[in-house]
Short mmCIF file of C-alpha atoms in Angstrom, two decimals:
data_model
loop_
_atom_site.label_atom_id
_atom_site.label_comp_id
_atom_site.label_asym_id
_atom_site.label_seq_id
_atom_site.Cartn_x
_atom_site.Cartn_y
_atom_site.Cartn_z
CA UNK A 1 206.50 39.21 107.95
CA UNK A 2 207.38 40.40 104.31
CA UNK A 3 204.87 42.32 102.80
CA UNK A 4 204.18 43.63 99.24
CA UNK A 5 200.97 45.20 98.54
CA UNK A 6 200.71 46.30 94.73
CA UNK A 7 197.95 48.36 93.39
CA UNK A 8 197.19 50.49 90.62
CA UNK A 9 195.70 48.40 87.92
CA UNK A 10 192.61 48.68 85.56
CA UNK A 11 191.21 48.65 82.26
CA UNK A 12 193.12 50.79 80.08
CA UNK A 13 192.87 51.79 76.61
CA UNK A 14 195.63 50.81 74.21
CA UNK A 15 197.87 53.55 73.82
CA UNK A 16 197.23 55.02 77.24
CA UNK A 17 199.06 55.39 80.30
CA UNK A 18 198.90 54.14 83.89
CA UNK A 19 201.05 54.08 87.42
CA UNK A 20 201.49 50.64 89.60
CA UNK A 21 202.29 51.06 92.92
CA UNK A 22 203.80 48.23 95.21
CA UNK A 23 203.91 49.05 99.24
CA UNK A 24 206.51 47.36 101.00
CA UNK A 25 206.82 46.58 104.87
CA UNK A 26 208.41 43.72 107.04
CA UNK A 27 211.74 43.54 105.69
CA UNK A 28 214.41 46.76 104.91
CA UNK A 29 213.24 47.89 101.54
CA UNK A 30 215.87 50.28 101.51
CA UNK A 31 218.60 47.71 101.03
CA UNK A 32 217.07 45.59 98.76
CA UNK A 33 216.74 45.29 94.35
CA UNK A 34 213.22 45.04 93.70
CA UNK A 35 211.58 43.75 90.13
CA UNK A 36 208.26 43.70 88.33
CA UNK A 37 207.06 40.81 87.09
CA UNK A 38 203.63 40.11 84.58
CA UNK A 39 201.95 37.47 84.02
CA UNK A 40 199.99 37.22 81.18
CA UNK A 41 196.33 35.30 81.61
CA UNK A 42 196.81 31.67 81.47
CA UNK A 43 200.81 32.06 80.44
CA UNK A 44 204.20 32.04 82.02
CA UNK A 45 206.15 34.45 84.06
CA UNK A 46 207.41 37.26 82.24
CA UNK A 47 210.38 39.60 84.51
CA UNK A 48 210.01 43.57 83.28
CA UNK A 49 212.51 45.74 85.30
CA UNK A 50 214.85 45.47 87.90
CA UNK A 51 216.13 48.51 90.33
CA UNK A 52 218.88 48.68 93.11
CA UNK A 53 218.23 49.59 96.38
CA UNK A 54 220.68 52.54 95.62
CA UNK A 55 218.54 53.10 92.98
CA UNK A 56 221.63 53.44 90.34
CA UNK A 57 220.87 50.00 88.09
CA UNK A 58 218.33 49.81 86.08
CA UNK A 59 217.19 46.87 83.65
CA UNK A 60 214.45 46.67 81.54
CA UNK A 61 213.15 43.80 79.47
CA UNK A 62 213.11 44.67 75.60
CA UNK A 63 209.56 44.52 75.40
CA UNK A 64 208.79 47.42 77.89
CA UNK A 65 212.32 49.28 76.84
CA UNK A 66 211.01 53.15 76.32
CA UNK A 67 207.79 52.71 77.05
CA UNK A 68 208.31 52.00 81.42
CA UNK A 69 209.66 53.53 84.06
CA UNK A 70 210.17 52.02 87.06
CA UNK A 71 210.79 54.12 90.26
CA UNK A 72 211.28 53.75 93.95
CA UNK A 73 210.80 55.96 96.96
CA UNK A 74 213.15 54.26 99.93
CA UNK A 75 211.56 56.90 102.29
CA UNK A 76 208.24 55.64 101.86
CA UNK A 77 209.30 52.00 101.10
CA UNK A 78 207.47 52.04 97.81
CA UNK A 79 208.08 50.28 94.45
CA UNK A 80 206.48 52.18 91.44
CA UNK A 81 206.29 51.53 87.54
CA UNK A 82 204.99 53.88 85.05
CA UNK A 83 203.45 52.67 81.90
CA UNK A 84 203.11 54.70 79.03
CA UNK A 85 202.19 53.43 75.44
CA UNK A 86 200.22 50.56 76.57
CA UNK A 87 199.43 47.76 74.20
CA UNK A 88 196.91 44.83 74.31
CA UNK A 89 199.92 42.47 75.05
CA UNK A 90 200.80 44.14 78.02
CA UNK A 91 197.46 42.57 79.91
CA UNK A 92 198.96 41.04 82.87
CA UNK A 93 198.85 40.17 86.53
CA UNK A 94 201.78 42.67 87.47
CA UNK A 95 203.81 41.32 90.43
CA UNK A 96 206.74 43.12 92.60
CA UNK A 97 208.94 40.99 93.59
CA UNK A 98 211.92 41.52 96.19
CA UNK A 99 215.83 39.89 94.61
CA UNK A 100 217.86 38.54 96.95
CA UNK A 101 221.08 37.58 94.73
CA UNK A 102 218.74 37.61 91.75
CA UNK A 103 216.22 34.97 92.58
CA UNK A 104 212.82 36.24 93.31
CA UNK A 105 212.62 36.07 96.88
CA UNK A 106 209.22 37.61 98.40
CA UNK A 107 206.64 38.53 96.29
CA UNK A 108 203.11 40.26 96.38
CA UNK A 109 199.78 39.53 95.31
CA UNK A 110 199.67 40.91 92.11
CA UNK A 111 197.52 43.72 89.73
CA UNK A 112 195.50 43.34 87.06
CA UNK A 113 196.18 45.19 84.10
CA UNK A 114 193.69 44.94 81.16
CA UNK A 115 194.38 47.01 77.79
CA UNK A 116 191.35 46.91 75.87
CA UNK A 117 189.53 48.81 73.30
CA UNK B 1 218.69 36.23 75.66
CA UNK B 2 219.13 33.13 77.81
CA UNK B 3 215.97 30.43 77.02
CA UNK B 4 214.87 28.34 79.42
CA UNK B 5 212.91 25.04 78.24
CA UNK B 6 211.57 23.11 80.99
CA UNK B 7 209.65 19.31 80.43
CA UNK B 8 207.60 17.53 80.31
CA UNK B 9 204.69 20.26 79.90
CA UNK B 10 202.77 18.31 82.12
CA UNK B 11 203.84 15.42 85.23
CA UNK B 12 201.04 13.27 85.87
CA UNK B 13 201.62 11.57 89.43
CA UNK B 14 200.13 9.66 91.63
CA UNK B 15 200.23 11.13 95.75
CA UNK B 16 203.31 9.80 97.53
CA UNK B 17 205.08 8.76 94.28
CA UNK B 18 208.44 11.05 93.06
CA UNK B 19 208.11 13.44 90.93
CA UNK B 20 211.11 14.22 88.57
CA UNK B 21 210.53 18.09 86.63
CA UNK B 22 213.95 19.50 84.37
CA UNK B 23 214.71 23.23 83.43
CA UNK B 24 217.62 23.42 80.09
CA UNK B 25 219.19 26.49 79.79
CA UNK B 26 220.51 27.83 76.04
CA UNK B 27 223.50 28.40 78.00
CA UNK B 28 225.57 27.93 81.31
CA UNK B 29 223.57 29.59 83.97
CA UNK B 30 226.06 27.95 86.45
CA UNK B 31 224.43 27.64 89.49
CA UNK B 32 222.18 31.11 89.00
CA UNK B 33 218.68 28.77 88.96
CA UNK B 34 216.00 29.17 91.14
CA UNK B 35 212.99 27.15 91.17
CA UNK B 36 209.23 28.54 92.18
CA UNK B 37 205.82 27.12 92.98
CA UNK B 38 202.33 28.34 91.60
CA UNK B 39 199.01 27.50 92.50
CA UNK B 40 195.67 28.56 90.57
CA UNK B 41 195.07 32.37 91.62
CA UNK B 42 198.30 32.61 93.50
CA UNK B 43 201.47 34.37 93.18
CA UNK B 44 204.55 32.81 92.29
CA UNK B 45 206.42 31.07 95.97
CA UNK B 46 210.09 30.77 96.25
CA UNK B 47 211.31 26.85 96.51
CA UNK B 48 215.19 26.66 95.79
CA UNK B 49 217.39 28.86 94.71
CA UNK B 50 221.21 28.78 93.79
CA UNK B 51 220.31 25.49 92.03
CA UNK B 52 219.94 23.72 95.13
CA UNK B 53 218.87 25.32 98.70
CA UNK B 54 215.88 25.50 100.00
CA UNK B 55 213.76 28.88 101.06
CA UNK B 56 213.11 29.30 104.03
CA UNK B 57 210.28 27.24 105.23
CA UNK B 58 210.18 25.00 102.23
CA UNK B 59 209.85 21.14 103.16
CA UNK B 60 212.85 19.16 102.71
CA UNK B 61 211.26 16.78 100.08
CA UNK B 62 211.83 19.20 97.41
CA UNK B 63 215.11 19.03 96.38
CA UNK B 64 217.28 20.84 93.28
CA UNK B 65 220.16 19.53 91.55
CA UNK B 66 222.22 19.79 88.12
CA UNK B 67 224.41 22.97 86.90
CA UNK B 68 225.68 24.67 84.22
CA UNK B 69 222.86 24.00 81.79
CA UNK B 70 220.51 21.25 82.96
CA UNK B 71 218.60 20.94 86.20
CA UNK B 72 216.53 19.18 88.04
CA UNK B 73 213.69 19.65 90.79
CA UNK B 74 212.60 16.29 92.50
CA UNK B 75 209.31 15.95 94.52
CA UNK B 76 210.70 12.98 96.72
CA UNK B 77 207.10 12.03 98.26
CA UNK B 78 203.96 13.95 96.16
CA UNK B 79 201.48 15.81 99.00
CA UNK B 80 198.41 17.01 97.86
CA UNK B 81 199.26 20.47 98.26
CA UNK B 82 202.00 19.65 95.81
CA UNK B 83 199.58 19.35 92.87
CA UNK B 84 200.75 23.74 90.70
CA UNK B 85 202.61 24.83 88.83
CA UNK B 86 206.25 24.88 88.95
CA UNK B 87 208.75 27.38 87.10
CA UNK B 88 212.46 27.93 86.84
CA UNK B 89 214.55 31.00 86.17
CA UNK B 90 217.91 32.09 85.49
CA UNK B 91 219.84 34.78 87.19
CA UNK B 92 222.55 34.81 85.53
CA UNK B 93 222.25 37.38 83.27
CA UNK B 94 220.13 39.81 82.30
CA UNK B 95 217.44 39.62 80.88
CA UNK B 96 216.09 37.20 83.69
CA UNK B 97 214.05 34.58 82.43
CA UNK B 98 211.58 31.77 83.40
CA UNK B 99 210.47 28.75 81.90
CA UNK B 100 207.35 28.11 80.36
CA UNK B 101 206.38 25.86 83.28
CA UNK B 102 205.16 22.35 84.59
CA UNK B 103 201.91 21.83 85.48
CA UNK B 104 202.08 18.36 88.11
CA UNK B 105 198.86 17.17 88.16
CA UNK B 106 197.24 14.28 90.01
CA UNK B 107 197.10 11.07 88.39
#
């Protein structure tokens, strides 16, 4: 069974920092793209960054361009995303999500992320 | 960036009636459209993807159609665990992007 754990979330003040983690298990991570996707409270579905399982594509969406990195550890079968610069808009329920031919196939429970003075 | 406008908003329906939900894309997606479920405090479930096939597990009254730039997800027989939220996406091109949604709500 396909499981994505994610973790890492908080309250955060704007203009500060923080690390999601996702924790993968029940498929091969190591051959898969993974995403993060937010979800703003009581709004749509918002996709934020894409790697390869070879870890040599990278997307971002504009509004997170500079500001996250997203990482992945194939050893450990781990999904991370850095956020740096953090901004009251970036409150969201922060998802990783596994592509299969770009479609969101598997995804996990979801973080919290509050920014807030 | 590709928009995608889904409608009506809101589908109110009645159980074991059809329910008929459309995704519009700014511009040809082709068949790069996947459609997803979401209920209150949930994350987001895969239904179809490629426009028209079913995930794994997914019962065969939900059904996709359409291509290019307008599609279609029909509910053939409402259950009550039908009753979410329903989005569509592109994968097309980057950046990947969803609808704003359809809430189907009991009538």
């Amino acid at each position: 069974e396909v499981q994505l754990v994610e973790s890492g979330g908080g309250l955060i003040q704007p203009g500060g920092s923080l690390r999601l983690s996702c924790a993968a298990s029940g498929f091969s991570f190591s051959t898969h793209s993974m995403n993060w996707v937010r979800q703003a409270p009581g709004k749509g579905l918002e996709w934020v960054s894409y790697k390869t399982s070879d870890r040599k594509t990278i997307h971002y969406a504009d509004s997170v361009k500079g500001r996250f990195t997203i990482s992945r550890d194939n050893a450990k079968n781990s999904l991370s995303l850095q956020m740096n610069s953090l901004r009251d808009e970036d409150s969201a329920v922060y998802y990783c999500a596994v592509s299969i031919e770009g479609h969101f196939a598997y995804w996990g429970q979801g973080t919290l992320v509050t920014v807030s003075s | 960036e590709i928009v995608m406008t889904q409608s009506p908003a809101t589908l109110s329906v009645s159980p074991g009636e059809r329910a008929t939900l459309s995704c519009r894309a700014s511009q040809s997606v082709s068949s790069n459209l996947a459609w997803y479920q979401q209920k209150p405090g949930q994350a987001p479930r895969l239904l179809i993807y490629d426009t028209s096939t079913r995930a794994t597990g997914i019962p065969a009254r939900f059904s996709g159609s359409g291509s290019g730039t307008e599609f279609t997800l029909t509910i053939s027989s409402l259950q009550s665990e039908d009753f979410a939220l329903y989005y569509c996406q592109q994968y097309n091109d980057w950046p990947r992007t969803f609808g704003q949604g359809t809430e189907v709500e009991i009538k």
